Short mmCIF file of C-alpha atoms and ligand atoms in Angstrom, two decimals:
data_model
loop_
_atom_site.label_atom_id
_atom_site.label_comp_id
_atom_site.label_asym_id
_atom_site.label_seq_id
_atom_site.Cartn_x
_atom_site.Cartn_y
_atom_site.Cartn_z
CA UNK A 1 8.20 -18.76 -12.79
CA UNK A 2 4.81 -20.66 -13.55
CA UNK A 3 1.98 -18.63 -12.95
CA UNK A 4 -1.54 -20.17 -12.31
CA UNK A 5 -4.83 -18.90 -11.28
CA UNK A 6 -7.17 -21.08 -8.82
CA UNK A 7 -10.20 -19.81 -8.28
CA UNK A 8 -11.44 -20.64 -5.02
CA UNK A 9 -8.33 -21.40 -3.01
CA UNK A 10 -9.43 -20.38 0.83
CA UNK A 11 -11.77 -23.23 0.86
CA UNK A 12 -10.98 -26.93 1.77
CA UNK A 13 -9.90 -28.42 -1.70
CA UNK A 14 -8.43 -25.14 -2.75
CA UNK A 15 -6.43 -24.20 0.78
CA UNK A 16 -4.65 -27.88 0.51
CA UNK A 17 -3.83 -27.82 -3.48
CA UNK A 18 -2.34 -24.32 -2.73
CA UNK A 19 -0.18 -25.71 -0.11
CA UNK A 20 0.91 -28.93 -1.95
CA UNK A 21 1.80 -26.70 -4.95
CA UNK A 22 3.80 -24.52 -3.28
CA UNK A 23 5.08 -27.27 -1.83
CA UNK A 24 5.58 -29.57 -4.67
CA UNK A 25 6.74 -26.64 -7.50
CA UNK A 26 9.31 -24.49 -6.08
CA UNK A 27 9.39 -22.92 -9.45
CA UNK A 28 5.18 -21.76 -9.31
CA UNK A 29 3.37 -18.69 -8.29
CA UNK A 30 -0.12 -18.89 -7.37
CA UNK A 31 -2.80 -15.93 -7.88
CA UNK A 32 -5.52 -17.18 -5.25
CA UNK A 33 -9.28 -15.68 -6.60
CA UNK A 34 -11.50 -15.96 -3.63
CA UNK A 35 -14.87 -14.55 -2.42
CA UNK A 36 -14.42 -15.63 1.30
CA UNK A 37 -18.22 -16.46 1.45
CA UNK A 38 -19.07 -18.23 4.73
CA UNK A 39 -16.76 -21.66 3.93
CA UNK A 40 -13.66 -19.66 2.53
CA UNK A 41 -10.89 -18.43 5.42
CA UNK A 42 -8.22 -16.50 4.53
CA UNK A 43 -6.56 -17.65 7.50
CA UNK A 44 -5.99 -21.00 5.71
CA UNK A 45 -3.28 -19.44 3.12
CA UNK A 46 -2.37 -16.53 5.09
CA UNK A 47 1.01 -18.08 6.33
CA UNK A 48 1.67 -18.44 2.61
CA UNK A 49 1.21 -14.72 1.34
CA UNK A 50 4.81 -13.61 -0.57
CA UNK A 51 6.16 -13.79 -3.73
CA UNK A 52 4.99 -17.02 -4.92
CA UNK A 53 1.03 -16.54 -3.39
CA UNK A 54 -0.83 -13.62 -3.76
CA UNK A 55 -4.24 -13.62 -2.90
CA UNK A 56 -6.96 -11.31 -4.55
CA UNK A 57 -10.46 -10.57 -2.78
CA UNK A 58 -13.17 -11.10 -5.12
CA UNK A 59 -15.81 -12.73 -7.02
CA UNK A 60 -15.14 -15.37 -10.22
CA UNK A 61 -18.62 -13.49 -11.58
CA UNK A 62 -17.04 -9.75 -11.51
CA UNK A 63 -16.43 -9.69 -15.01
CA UNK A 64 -14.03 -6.38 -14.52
CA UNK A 65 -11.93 -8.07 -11.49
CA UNK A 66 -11.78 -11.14 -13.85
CA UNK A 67 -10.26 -8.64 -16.95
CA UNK A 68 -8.21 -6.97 -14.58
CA UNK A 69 -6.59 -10.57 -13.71
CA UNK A 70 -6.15 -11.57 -17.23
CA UNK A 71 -4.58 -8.25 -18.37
CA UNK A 72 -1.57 -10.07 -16.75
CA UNK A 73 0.55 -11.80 -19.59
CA UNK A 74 1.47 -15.55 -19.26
CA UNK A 75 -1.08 -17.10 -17.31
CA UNK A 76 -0.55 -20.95 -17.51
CA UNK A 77 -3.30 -22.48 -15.82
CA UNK A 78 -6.53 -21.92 -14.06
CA UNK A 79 -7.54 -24.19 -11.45
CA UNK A 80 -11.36 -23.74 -10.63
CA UNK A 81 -12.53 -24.74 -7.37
CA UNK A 82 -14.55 -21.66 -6.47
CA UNK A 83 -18.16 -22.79 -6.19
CA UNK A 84 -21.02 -23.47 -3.41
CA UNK A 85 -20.27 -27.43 -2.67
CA UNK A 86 -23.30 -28.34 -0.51
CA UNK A 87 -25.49 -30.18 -1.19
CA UNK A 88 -28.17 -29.03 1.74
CA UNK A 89 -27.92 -25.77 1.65
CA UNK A 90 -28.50 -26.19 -1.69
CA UNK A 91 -31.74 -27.43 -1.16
CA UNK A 92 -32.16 -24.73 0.89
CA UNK A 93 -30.88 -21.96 -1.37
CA UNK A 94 -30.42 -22.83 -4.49
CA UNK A 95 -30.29 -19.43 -6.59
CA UNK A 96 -26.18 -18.85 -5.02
CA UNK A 97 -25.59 -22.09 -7.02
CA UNK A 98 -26.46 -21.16 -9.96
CA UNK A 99 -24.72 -17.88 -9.65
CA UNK A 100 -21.39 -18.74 -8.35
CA UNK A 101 -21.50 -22.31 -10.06
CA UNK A 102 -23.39 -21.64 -13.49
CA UNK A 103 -22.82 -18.24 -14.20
CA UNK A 104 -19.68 -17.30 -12.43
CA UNK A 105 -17.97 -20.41 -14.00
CA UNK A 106 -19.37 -19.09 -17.07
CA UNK A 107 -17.65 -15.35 -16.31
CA UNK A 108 -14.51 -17.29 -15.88
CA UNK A 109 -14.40 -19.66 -18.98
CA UNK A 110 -14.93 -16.35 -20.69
CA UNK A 111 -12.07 -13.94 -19.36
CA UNK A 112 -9.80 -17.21 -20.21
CA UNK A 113 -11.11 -17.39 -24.14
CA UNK A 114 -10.86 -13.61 -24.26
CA UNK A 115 -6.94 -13.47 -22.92
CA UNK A 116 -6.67 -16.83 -25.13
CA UNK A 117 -7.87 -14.97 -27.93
CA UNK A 118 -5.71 -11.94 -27.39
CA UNK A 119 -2.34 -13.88 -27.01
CA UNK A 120 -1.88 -13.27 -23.33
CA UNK A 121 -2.08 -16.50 -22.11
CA UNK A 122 1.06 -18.93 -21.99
CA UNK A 123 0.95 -21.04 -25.13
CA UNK A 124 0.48 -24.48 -22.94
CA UNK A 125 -2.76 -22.91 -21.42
CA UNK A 126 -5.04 -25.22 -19.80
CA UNK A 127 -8.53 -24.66 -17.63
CA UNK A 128 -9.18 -27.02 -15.38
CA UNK A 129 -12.35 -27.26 -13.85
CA UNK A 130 -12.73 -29.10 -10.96
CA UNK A 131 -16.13 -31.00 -10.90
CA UNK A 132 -17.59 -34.15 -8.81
CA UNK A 133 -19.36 -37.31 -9.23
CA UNK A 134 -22.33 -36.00 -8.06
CA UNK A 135 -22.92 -35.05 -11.76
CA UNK A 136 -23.89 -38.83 -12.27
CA UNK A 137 -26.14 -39.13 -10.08
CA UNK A 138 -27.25 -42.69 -8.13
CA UNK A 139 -25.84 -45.98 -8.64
CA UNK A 140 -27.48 -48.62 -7.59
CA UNK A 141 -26.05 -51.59 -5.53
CA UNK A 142 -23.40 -52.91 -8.41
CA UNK A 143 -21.38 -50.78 -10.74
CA UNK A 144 -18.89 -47.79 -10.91
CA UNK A 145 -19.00 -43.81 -12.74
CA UNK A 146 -17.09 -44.08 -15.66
CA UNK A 147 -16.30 -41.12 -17.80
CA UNK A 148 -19.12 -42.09 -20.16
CA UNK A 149 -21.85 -42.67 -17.72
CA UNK A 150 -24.99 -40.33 -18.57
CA UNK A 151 -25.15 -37.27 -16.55
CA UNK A 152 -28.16 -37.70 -13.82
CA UNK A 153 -27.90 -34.95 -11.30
CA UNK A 154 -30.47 -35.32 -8.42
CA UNK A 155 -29.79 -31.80 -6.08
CA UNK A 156 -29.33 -28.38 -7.27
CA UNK A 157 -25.78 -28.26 -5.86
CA UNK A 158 -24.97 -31.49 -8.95
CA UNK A 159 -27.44 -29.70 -11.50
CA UNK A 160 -25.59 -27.11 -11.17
CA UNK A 161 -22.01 -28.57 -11.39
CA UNK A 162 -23.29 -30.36 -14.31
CA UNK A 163 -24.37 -27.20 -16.20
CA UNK A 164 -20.76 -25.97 -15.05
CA UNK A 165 -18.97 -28.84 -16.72
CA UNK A 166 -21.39 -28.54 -19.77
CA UNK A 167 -20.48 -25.23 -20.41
CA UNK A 168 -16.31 -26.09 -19.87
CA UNK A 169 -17.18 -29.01 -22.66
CA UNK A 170 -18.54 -26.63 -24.55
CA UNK A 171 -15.75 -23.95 -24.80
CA UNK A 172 -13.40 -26.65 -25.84
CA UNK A 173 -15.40 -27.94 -28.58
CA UNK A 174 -16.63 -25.02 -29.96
CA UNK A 175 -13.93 -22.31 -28.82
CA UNK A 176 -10.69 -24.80 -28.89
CA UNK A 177 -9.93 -23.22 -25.27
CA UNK A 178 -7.80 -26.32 -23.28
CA UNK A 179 -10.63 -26.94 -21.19
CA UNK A 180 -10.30 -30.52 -19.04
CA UNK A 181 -12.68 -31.45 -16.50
CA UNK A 182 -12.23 -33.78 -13.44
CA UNK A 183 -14.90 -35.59 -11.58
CA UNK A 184 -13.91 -36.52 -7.60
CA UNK A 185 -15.67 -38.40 -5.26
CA UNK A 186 -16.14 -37.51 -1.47
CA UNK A 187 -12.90 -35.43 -0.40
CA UNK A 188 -11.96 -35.64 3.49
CA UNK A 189 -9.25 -34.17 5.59
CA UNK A 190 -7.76 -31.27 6.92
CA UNK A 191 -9.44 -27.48 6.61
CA UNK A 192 -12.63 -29.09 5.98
CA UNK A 193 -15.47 -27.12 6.80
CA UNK A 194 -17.93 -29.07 9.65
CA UNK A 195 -21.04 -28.71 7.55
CA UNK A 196 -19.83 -31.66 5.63
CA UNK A 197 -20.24 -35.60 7.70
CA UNK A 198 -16.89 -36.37 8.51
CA UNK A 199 -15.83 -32.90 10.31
CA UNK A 200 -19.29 -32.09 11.64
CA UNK A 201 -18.91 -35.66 13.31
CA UNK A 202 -15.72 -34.87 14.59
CA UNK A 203 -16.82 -31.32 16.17
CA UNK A 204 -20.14 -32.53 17.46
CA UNK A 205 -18.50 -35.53 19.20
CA UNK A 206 -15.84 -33.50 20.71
CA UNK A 207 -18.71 -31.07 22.00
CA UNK A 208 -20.91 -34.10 23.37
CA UNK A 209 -23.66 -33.32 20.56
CA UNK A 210 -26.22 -35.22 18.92
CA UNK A 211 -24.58 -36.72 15.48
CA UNK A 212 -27.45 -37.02 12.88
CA UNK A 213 -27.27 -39.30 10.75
CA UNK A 214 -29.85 -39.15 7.06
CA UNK A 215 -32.64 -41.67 6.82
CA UNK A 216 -30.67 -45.14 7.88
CA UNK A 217 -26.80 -44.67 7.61
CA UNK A 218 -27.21 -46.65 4.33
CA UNK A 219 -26.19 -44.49 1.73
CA UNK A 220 -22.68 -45.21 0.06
CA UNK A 221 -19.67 -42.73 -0.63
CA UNK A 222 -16.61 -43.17 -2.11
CA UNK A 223 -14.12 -41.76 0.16
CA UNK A 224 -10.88 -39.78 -1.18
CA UNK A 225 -8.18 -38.03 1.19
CA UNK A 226 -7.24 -34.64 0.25
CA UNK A 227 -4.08 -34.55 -0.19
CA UNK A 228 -4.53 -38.04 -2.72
CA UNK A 229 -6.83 -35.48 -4.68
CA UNK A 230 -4.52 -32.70 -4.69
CA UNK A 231 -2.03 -34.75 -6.31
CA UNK A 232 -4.40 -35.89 -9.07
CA UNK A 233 -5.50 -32.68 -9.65
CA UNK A 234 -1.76 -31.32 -9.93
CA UNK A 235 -1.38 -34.34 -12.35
CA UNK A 236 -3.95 -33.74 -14.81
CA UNK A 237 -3.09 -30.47 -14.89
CA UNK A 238 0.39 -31.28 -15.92
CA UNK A 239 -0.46 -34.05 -18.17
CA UNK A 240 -3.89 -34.57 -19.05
CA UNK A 241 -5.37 -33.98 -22.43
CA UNK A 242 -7.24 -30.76 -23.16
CA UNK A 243 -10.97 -31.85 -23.79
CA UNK A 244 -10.85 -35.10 -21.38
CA UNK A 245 -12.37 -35.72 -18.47
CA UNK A 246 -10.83 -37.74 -15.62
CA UNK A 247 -12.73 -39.55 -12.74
CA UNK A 248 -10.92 -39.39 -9.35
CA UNK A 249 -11.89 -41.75 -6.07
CA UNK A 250 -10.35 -43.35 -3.44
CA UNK A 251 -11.72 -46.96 -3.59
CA UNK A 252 -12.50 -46.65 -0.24
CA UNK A 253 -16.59 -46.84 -0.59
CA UNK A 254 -18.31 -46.89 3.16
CA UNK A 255 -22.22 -47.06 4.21
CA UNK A 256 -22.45 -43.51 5.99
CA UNK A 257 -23.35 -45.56 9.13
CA UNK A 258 -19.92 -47.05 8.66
CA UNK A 259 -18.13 -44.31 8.73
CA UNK A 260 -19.58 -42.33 11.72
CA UNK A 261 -19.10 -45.66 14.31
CA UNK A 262 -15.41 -45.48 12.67
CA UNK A 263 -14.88 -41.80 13.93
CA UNK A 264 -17.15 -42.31 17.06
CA UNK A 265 -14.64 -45.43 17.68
CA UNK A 266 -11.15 -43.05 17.27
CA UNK A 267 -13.02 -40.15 18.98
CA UNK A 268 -13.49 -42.34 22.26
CA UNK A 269 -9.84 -43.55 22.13
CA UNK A 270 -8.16 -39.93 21.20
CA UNK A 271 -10.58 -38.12 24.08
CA UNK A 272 -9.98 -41.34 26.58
CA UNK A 273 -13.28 -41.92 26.81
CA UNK A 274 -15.17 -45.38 27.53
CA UNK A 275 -15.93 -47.67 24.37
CA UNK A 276 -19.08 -47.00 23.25
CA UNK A 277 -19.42 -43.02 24.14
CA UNK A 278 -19.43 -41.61 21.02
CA UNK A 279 -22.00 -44.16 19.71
CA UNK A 280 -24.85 -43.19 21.84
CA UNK A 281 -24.95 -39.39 20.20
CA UNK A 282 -25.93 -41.01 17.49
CA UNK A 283 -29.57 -39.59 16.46
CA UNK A 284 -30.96 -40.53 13.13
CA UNK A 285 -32.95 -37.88 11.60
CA UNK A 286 -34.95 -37.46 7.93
CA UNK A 287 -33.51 -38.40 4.92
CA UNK A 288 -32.29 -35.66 2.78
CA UNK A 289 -34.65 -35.10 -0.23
CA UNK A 290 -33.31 -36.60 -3.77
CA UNK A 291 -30.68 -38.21 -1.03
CA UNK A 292 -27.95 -40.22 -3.97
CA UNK A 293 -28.27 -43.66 -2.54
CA UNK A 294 -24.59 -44.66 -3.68
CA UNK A 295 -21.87 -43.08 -5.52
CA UNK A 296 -18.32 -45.12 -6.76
CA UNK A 297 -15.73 -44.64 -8.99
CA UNK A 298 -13.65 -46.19 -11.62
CA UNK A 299 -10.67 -44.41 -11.69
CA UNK A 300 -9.08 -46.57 -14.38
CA UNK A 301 -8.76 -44.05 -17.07
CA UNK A 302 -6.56 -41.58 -14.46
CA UNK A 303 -4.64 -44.59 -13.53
CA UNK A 304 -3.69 -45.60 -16.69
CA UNK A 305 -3.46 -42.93 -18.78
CA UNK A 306 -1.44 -40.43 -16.56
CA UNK A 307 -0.31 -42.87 -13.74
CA UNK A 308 -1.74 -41.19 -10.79
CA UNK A 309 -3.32 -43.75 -7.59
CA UNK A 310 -4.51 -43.07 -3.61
CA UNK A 311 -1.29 -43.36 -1.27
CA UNK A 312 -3.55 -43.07 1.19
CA UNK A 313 -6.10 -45.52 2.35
CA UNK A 314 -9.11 -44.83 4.69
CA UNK A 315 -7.48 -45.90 8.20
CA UNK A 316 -4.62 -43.76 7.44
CA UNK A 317 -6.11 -40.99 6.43
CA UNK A 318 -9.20 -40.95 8.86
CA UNK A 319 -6.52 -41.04 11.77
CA UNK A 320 -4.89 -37.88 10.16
CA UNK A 321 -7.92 -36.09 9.62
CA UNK A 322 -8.93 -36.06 13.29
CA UNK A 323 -5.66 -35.50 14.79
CA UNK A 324 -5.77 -32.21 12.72
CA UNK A 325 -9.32 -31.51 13.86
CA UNK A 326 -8.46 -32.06 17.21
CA UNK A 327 -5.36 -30.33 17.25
CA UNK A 328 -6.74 -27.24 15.68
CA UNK A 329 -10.09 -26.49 17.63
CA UNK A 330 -9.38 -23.13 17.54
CA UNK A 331 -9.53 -23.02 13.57
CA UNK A 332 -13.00 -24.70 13.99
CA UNK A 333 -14.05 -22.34 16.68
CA UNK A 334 -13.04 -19.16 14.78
CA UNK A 335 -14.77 -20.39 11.29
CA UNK A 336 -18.08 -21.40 12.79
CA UNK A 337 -18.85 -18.27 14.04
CA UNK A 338 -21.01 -15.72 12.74
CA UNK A 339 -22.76 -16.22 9.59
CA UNK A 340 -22.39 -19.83 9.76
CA UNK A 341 -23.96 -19.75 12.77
CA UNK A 342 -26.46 -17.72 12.64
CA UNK A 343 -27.27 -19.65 9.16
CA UNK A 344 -27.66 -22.78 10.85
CA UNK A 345 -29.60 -21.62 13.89
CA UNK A 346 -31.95 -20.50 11.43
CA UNK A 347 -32.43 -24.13 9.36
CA UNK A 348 -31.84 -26.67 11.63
CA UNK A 349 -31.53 -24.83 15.27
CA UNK A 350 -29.78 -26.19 17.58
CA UNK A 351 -28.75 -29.61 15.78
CA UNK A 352 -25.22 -28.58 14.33
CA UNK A 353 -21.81 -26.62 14.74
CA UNK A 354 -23.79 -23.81 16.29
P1 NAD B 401 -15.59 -25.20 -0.15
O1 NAD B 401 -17.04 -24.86 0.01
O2 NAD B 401 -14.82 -25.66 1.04
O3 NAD B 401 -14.81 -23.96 -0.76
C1 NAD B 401 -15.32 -23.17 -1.79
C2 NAD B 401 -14.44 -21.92 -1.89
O4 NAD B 401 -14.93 -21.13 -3.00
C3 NAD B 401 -14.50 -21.01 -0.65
O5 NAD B 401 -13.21 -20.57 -0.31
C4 NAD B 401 -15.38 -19.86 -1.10
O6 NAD B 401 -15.10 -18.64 -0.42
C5 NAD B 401 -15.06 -19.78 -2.58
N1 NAD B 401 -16.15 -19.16 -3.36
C6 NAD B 401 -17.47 -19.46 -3.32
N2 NAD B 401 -18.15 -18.68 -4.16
C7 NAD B 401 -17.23 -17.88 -4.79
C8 NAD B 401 -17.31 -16.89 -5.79
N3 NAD B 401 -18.49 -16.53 -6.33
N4 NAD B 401 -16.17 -16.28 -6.19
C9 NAD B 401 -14.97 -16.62 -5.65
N5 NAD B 401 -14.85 -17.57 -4.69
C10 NAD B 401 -15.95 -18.18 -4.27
O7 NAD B 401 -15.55 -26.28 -1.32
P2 NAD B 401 -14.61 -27.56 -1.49
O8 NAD B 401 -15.19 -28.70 -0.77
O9 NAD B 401 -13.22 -27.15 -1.26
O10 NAD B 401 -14.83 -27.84 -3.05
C11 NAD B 401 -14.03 -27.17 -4.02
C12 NAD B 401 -14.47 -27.60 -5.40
O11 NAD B 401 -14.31 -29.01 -5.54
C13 NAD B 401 -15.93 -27.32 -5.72
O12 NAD B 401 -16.01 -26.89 -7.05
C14 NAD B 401 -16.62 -28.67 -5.53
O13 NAD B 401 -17.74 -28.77 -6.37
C15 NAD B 401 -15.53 -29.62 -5.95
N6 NAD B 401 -15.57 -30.94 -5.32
C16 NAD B 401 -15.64 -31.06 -3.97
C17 NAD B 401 -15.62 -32.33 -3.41
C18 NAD B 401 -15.68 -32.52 -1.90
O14 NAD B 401 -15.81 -33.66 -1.45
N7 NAD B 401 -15.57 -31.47 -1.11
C19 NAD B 401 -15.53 -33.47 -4.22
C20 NAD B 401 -15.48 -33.30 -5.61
C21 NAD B 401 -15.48 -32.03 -6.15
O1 DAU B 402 -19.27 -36.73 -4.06
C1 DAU B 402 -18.61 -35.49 -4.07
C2 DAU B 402 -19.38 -34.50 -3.24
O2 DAU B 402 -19.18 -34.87 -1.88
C3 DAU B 402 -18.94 -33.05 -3.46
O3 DAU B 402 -19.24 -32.69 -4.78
C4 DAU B 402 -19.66 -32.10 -2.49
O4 DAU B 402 -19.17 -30.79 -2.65
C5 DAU B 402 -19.39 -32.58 -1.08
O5 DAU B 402 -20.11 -31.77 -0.16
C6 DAU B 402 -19.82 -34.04 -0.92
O6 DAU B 402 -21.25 -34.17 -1.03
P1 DAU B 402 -22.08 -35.15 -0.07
O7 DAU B 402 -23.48 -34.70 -0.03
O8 DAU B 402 -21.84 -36.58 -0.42
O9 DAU B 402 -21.30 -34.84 1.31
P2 DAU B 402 -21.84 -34.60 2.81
O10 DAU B 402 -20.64 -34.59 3.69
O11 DAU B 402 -22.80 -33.48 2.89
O12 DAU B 402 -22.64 -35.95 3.08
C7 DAU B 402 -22.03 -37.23 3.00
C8 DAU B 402 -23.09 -38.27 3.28
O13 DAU B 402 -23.47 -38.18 4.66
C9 DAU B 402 -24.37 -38.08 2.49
O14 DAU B 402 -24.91 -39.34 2.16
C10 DAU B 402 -25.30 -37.35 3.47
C11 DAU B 402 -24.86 -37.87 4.81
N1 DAU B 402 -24.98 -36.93 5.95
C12 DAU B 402 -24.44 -35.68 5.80
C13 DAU B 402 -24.51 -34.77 6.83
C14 DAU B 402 -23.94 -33.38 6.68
C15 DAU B 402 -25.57 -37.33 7.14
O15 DAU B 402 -26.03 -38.48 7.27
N2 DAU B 402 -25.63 -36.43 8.16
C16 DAU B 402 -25.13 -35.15 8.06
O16 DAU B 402 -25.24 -34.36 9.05
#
């Protein structure tokens, strides 16, 4: 049995790579690493708990829970997902961000070199951190991220995914530890949590709410379905080289505007409501501060290098994403309580999920 550590694996990236590995590896166990901070749910493995998942309560920055995890022998991978991702509460907040993303990535890269060093680990070891575009910064109107571009980070949440990478770099060059990094464009689909655009849309159309949209809809994202990630991730893993970094997107870059009349249109079919419904929730509000005008990516180096591509495009996997959301209300209900709540009663009153 293959035994790998992700870090991180209640949350929305995390929750679906668990599942597609079980799924996918008959012959893997997973140890899942999770803090269950307001956007983690142990309810999204908890069907999975047995031999081949076992999930342990905790934080990537408790250095003793971390040497407690590596005392195990044979460790293959770790998968690190565990981080704050957004970007507006990081504006809000941005000392958790460098904790969880800086430091506690630190903590983590550390435990690994120190079972590494010892001869615990399995002797095909490799740490992959799990990273975004955001790193890069703003394109303009014309061009793509490649691997090379300079990093640029405009919001905490990216300065501090940057440092993250940096430091996973860093161990590989100086330490030799397998360290790879990938960098993903905007993720959608299932167990999202409805902070982000796409599911807040979703939920706030559903409960006839104002849908605000940043500055003028303008800004560009490079949309990626889940699942199309997983898979990449699961790839790299496999067969990427130790020290590399791979760029992962969907080719499916929208206008923000776009993208909300897309789910307003779907929303008014799915609910049987007139044409046109959804549309006239839509508020805009102020821009986010240091708001990335556009993101894309060439994924030409994942493509052809290790053979990985999207097999789903953004109809298909739009459609998907809000026949999950709408068939599992009750999973949005139950996660938007409490701290959430209270959280975003507090920053924006009565505007969101609350
Ligand atoms: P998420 O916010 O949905 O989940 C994060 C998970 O990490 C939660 O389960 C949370 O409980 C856990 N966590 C947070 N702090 C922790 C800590 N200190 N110790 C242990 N666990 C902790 O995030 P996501 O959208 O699933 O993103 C996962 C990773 O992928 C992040 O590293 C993010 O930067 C990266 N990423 C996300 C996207 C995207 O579009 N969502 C795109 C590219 C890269
Ligand atoms: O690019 C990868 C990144 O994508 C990940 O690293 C982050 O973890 C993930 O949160 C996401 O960041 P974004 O800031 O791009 O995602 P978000 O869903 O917050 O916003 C998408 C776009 O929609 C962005 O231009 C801001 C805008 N927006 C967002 C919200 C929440 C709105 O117009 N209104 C909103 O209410």
């Amino acid at each position: 049995m293959k035994r790998i550590l992700v870090t991180g694996g209640c949350g929305f990236i995390g929750a679906n790579f668990v599942r597609r590995v079980l799924d996918l590896r008959p012959d893997w166990s997973i140890i899942n690493l999770d803090a269950l901070t307001y956007a983690g749910n142990y309810g999204n493995v908890r069907d999975l708990e047995g031999d081949r998942h076992r999930f342990v309560h905790g934080d990537i920055g408790d250095e003793e829970l971390l040497a407690d995890i590596f005392s195990e022998e044979g460790i293959a991978g770790v998968v690190h997902f565990a981080a704050e991702s957004h970007v507006d509460r990081s504006i809000l907040g941005p000392e958790a961000f460098v904790e969880t993303n800086v430091t506690g990535t630190f903590r983590l890269l550390q435990a690994s070199l120190e079972s590494w060093r010892e001869g615990k680990l399995d002797p095909d070891f490799r740490f992959l951190h799990v990273s975004t575009d955001e790193v890069y910064g703003s394109l303009g109107p014309e061009g793509l991220f490649t691997e090379t571009t300079r990093y640029d980070p405009s919001s905490p949440y990216s300065a501090s995914k940057a440092a993250a990478d940096h430091f996973a770099r860093a161990y590989h060059r100086t330490y030799g530890l397998s360290t790879i990094i990938t960098n993903c464009s905007n993720n959608y689909g299932p167990y999202q949590f409805p902070e982000k655009l796409i599911p807040l849309m979703i939920f706030n159309i559903i409960n006839e709410r104002p849908l605000p949209v940043y500055g003028d809809g303008g800004n560009v994202r490079d949309w990626l379905f889940v699942e199309d990630h997983c898979d990449a991730l699961l790839t790299v893993l496999e067969n990427g080289r130790p020290g590399e970094t791979y760029n992962i997107g969907g080719g499916a870059e929208k206008k923000n505007i776009e993208i909300v009349h897309i789910i307003c249109d779907l929303m008014d079919e799915r609910l049987d409501r007139p044409h046109g419904t959804s549309r006239k929730l839509i508020t805009f509000v102020a821009d986010r501060p240091g708001h990335d005008l556009r993101y894309a990516i060439d994924a030409s180096k994942i493509e052809g290098e290790l053979g990985w591509r999207p097999r789903h495009g953004f109809e298909d996997g739009i459609a998907r994403t809000i026949d999950w959301y709408l068939d599992n209300m009750s999973w949005v209900e139950k996660i938007t309580s409490g701290e959430y709540k209270r959280w975003m009663k507090e920053n924006y009153g009565n505007r969101g999920t609350g």
